[in-house]
Coordinates of C-alpha atoms and ligand atoms in Angstrom, one line a residue:
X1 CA -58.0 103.6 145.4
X2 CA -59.7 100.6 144.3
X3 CA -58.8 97.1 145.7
X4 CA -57.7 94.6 142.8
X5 CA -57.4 90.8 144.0
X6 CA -54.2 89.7 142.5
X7 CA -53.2 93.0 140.7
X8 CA -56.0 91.7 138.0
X9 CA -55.6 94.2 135.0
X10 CA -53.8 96.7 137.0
X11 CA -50.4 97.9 134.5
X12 CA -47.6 97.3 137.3
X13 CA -44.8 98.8 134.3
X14 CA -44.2 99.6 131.1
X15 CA -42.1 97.1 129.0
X16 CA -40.6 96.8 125.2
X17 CA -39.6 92.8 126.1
X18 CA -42.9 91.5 125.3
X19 CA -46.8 91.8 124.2
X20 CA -49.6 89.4 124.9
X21 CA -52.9 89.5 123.4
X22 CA -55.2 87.4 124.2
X23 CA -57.7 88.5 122.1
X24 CA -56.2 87.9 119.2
X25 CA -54.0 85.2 119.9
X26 CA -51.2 87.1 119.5
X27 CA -47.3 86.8 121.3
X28 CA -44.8 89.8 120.2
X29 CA -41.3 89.9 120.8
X30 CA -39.6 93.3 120.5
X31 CA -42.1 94.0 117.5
X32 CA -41.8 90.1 116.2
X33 CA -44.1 87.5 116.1
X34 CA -42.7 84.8 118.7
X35 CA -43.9 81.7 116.6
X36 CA -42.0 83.2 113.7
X37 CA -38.8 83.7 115.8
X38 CA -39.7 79.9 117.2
X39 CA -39.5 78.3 113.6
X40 CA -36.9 80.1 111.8
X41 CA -34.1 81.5 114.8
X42 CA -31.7 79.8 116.4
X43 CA -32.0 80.3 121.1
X44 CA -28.8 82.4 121.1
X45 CA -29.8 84.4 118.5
X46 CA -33.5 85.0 120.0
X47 CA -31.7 85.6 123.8
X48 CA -29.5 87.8 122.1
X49 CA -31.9 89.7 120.1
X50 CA -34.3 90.0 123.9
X51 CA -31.3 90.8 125.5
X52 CA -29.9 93.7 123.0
X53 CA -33.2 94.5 121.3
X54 CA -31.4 93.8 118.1
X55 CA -30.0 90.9 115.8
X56 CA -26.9 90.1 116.2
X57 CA -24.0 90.3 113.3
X58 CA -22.6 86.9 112.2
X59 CA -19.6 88.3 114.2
X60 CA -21.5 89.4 117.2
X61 CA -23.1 85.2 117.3
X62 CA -20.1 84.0 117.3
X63 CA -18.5 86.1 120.0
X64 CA -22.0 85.8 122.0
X65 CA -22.1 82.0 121.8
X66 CA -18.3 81.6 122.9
X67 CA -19.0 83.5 125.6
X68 CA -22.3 81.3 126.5
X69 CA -20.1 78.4 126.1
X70 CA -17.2 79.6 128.5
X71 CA -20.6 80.2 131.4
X72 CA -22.0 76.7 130.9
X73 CA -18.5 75.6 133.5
X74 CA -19.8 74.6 136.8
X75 CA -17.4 76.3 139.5
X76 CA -16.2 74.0 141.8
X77 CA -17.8 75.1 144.9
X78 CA -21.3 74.9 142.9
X79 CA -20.6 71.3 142.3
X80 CA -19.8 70.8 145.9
X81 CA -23.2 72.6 147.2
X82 CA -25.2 70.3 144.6
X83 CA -23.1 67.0 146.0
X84 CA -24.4 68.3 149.9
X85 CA -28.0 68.8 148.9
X86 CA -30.4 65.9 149.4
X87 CA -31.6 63.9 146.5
X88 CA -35.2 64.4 147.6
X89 CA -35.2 68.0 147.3
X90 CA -37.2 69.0 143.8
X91 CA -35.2 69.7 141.1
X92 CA -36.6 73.9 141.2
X93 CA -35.7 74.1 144.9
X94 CA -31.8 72.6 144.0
X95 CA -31.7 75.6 141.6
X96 CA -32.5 78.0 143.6
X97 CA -30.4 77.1 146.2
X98 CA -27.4 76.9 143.5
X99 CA -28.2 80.1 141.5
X100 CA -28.4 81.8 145.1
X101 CA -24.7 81.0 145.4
X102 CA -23.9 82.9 142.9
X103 CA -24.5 85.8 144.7
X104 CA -20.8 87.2 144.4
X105 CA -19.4 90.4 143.6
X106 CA -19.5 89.4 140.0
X107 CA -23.2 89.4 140.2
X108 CA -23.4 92.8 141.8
X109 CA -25.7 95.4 141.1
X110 CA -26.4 97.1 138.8
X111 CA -27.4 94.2 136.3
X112 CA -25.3 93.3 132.8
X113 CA -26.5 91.5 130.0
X114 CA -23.3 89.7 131.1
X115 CA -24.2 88.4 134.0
X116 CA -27.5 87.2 132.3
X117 CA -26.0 85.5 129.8
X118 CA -23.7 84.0 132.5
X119 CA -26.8 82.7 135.0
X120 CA -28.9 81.7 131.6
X121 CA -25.8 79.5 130.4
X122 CA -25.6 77.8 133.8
X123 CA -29.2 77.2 134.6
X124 CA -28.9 73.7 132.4
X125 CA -25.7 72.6 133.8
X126 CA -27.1 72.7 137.0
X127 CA -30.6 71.1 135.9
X128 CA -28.0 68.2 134.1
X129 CA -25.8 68.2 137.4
X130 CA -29.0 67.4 139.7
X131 CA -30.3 64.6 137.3
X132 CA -27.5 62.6 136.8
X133 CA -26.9 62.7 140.4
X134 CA -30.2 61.6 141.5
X135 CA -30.2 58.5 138.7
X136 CA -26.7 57.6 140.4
X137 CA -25.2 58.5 137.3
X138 CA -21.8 60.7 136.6
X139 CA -22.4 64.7 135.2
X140 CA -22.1 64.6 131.7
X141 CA -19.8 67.6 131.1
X142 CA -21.2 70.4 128.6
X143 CA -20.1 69.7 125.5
X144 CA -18.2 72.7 123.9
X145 CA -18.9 71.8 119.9
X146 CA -22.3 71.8 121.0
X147 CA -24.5 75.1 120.8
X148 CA -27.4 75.9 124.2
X149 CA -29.8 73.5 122.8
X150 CA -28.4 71.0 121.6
X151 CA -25.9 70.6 124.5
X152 CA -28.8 70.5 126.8
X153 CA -30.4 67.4 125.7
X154 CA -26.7 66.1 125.6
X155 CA -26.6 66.7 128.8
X156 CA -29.8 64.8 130.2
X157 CA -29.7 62.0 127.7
X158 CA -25.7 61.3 127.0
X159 CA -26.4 61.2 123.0
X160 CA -26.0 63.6 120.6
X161 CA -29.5 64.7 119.3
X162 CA -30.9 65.1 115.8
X163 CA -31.6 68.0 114.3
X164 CA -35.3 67.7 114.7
X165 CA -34.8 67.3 118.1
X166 CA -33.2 70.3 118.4
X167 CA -35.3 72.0 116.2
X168 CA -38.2 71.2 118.5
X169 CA -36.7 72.1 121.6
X170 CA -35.6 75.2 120.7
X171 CA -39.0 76.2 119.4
X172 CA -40.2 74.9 122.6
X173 CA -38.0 77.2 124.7
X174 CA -38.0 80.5 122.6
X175 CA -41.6 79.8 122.6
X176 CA -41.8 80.1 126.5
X177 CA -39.4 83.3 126.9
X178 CA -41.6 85.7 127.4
X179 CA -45.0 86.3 129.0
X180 CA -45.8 89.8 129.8
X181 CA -46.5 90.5 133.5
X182 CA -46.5 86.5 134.8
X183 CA -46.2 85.8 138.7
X184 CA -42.4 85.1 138.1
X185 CA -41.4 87.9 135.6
X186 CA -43.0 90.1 138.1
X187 CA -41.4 89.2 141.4
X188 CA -37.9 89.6 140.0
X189 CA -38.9 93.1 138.7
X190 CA -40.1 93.8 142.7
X191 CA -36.7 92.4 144.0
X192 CA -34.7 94.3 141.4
X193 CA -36.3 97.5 142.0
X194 CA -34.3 97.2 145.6
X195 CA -31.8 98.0 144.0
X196 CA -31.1 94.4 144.9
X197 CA -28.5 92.3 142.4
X198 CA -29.9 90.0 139.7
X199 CA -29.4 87.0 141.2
X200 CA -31.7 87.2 144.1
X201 CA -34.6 88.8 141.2
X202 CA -33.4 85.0 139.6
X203 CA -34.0 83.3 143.1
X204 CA -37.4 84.9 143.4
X205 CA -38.5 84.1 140.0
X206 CA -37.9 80.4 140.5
X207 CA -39.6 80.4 143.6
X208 CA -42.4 81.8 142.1
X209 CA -42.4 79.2 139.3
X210 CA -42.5 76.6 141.2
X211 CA -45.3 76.8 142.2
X212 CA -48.1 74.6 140.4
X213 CA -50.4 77.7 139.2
X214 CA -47.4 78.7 137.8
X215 CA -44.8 76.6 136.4
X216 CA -47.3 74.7 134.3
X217 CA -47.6 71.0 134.4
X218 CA -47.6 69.5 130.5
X219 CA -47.1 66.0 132.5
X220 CA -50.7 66.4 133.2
X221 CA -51.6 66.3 129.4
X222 CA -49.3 63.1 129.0
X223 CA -51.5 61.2 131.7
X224 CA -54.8 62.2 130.3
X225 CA -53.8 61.2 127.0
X226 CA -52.7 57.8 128.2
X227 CA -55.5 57.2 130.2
X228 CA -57.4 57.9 126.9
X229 CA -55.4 54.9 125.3
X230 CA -57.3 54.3 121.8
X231 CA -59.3 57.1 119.4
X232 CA -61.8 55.0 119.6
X233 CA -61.9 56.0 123.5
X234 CA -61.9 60.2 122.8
X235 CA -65.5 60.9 122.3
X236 CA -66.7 58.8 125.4
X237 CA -64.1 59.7 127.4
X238 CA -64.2 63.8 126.9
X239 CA -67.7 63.7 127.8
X240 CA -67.5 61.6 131.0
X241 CA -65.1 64.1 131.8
X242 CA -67.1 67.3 131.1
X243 CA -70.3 65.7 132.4
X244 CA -69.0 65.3 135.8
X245 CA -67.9 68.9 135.4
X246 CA -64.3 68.3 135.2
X247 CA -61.6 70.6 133.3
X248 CA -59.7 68.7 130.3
X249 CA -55.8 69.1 131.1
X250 CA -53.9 71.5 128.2
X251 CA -57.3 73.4 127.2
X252 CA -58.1 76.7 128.3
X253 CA -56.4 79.5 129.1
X254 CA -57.0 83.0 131.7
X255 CA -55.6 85.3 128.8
X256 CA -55.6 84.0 125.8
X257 CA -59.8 83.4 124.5
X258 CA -58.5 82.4 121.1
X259 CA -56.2 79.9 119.7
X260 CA -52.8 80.4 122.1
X261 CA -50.0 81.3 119.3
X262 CA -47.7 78.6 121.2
X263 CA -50.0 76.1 120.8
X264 CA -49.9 76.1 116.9
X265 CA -46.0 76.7 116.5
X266 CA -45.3 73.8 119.0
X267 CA -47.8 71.7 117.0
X268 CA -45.6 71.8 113.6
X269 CA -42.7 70.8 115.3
X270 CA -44.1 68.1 117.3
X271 CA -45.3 66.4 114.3
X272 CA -42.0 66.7 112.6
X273 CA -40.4 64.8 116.3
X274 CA -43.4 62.1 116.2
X275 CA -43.1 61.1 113.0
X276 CA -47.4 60.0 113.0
X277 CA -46.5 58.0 116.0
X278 CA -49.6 56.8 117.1
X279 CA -49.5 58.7 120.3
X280 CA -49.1 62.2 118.9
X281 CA -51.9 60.7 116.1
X282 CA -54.0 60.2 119.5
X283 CA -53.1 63.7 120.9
X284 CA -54.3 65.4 117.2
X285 CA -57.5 63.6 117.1
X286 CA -58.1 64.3 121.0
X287 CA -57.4 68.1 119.8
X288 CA -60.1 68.5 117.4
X289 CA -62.7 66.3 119.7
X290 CA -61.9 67.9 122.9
X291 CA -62.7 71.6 121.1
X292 CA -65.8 70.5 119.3
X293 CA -66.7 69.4 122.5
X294 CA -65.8 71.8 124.7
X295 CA -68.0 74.2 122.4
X296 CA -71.1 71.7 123.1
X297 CA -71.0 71.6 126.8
X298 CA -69.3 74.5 127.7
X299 CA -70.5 77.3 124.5
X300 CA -68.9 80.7 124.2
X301 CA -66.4 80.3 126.8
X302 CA -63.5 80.0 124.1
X303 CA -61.3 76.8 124.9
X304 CA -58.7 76.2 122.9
X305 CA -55.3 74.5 123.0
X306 CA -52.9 76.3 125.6
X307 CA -49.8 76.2 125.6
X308 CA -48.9 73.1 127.5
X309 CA -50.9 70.5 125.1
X310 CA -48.7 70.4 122.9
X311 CA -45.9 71.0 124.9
X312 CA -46.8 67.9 126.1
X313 CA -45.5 66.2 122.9
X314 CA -42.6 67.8 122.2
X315 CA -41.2 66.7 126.0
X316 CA -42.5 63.6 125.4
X317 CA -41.2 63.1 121.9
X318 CA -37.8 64.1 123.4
X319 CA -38.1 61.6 126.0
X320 CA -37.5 64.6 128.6
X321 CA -38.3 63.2 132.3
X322 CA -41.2 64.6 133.9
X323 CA -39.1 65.9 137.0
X324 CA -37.4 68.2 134.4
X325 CA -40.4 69.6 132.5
X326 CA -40.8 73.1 134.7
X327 CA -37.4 73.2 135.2
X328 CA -36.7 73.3 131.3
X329 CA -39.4 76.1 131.3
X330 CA -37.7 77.9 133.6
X331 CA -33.9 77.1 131.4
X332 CA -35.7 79.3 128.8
X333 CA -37.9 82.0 131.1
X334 CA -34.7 82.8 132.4
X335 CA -34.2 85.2 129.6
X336 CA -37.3 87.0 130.0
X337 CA -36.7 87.5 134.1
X338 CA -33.2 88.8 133.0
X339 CA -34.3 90.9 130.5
X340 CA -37.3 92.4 132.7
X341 CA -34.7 92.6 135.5
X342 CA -32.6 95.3 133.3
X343 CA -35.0 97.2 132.1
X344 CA -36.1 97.8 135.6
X345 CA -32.6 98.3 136.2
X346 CA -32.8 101.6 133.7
X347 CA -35.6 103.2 134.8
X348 CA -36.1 102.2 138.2
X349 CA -38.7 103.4 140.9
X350 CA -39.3 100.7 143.8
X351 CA -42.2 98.8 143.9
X352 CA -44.6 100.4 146.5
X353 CA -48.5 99.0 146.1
X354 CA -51.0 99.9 149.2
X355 CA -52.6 97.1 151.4
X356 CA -56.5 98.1 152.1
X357 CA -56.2 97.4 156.3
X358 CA -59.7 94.9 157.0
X359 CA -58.2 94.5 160.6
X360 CA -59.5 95.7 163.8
X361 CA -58.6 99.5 165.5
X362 CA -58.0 99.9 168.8
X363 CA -60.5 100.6 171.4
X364 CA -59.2 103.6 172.7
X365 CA -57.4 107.4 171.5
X366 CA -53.7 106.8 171.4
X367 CA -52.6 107.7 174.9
X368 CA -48.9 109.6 173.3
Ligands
ACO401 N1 -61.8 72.0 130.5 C1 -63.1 72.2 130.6 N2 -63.7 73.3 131.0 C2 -62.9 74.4 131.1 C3 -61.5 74.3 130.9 C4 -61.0 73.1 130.6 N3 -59.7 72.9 130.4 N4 -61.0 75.5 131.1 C5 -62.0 76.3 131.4 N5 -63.2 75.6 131.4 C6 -64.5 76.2 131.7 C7 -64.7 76.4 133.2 O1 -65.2 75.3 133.8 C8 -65.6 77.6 133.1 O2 -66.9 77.1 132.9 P1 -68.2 77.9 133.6 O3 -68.3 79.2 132.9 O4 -69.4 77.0 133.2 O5 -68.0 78.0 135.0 C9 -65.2 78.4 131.9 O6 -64.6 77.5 131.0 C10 -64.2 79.5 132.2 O7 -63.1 78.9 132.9 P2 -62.3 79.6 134.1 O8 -61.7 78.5 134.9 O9 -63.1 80.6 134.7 O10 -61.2 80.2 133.2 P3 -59.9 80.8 133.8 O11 -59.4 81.8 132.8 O12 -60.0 81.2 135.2 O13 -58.9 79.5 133.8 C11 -57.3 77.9 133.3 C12 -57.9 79.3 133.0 C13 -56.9 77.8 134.8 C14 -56.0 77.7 132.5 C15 -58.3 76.8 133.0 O14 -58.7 76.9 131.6 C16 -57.9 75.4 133.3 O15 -57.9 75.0 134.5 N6 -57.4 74.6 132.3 C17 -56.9 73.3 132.5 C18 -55.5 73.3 133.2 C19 -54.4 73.7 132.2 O16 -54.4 73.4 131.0 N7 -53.5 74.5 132.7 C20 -52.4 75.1 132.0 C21 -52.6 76.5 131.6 S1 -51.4 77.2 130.6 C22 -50.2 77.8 131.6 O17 -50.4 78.0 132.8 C23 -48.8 78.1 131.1

């Protein structure tokens, strides 16, 4: 058996959720372009559709969005646990700790599309609950007129948001669903395949996106593009940056060596949110440098926009805090960890890999 550092290019399952090609730039949902979904579907009816594997009816929405609704209630006793935890503690690790508490029989194994619905519709209640706290501020309770997105930013800014807004946000989060065979989308598969119940495969997920190779860092783009500060400043600045051999933040990506499909969707709606502001203006033009440039000093290697450039914008352009940019992610990966955790559910064989021992043996023959 041959030793593969990271499970690089190793098939750990076989999945219908989700293709990635990085080739040729191309994200599939259950046989449908993601960016297409992104522009034109609302987030319940894209979880529903990852959920189900098929649209739902008008009838079937509305039913399915009550019931998201009716989840988006923080129990008491969550609210309590939230109150005890100490403001310092990151905003990932206060959702892990809460989502963990909803390890009740209701949550029991096997998994439901139920209970994923139920965990999904709760994750940004909790997010909202830990904000507000931390800015001294009282929850704003989830707004029942409102549908997942919308009632989200409502939630963390208090003010009913435009239609663009939401428009941008919920390409944003359908956008980020699904990844194939990620760190996180993995680890809740291994936990699952215990035979353990969802919400610990939930728990480990977030763990694993927390971490920074991970959950992704778009605040990173924000700083580089201030520091930038004038077009006048790209050129110069790009090339100090690659002659000293340093990586330009948003640009690049391990799978995809062609234009990330994310990339392009989030940049038509995050030109509709900035109206030419003349940041986003600086973040276009820094776009087109940045790849021209990245061709001269660093030819063949492929760098393009990922997808956290102009992820970047959108969260910015919705005046998101940085504290809450992976846990948004995460408010939307949600849906691909649950939907990975059934599948593994209906076909299940636990995860087993080998370890290659490099240690010492013993000495001597085994005595008994
Ligand atoms: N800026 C400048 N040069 C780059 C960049 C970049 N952003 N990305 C890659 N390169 C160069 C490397 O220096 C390397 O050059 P070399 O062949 O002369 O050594 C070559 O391109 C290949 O790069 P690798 O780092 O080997 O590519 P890898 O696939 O391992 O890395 C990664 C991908 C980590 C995303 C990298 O492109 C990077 O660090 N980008 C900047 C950080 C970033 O945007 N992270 C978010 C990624 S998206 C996400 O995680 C959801």
């Amino acid at each position: 058996m041959e030793y593969k550092k990271g499970l690089e290019g190793v098939i750990a399952a076989e999945t219908q959720i989700g293709l990635v090609d990085g080739t040729l730039g191309h994200l599939i949902y259950r046989g449908h372009w993601a960016k297409e979904l992104a522009l034109s579907y609302s987030f319940e009816e894209v979880a529903y559709f990852i959920w189900n594997g098929e649209f739902p009816t008008e009838g079937e929405l509305v039913t399915f969005k009550e019931q998201m609704t009716s989840y988006r209630e923080l129990p008491s006793y969550i609210k309590t646990i939230l109150d005890t935890l100490p403001n310092e503690m990151d905003v990932m690790s206060t959702m892990r700790t809460a989502i963990s508490a909803l390890g009740t029989p209701a949550f029991a194994w096997p998994p439901t599309i139920d209970q994923a619905m139920h965990v999904t519709a709760l994750l940004p209640s909790i997010i909202a609950y830990k904000y507000q706290k931390n800015q001294g501020a009282t929850f704003i309770e989830p707004n029942p007129q409102l549908d997942h997105v919308a009632n989200y930013i409502y939630m963390i800014k208090g003010q009913l948001p435009s239609e663009v807004e939401i428009k941008a946000l919920t390409a944003y989060l359908i956008l980020t669903i699904e990844h194939g065979m990620n760190a996180s989308t993995f680890a809740s598969r291994v936990v699952v395949s215990t035979e353990s119940e969802m919400i610990s495969g939930v728990c480990a997920a977030i763990g694993s996106m927390k971490g920074p190779l991970h959950g992704g860092a778009p605040s990173e783009v924000i700083e580089m593009i201030d520091e930038i500060g004038t077009i006048d400043n790209i050129e110069p600045w790009i090339r100090n940056k690659l002659e000293k051999g340093e990586k330009l933040m948003g640009f690049g990506h391990r799978v995809y060596k062609t234009r990330d499909p994310r990339s392009e969707a989030l940049k038509v709606v995050s030109k509709d949110l900035a109206q030419e502001s003349d940041w986003f203006n600086l973040i276009t033009q820094m776009e087109q440098t940045a790849i021209d440039l990245l061709e001269e000093y660093k030819p063949g290697r492929k760098l393009y926009t990922n997808v956290e450039f102009f992820a970047a914008a959108v969260l910015k352009g919705l005046d998101i805090p940085k504290e809450l940019f992976t846990p948004t992610f995460t408010s939307s990966r949600i849906i691909g960890w649950t939907a990975h955790i059934l599948e593994q559910s209906q076909d299940n064989r636990i995860f087993r890999p080998q370890s290659s021992y490099t240690g010492q043996m013993p000495e001597q023959a085994a005595k008994f």
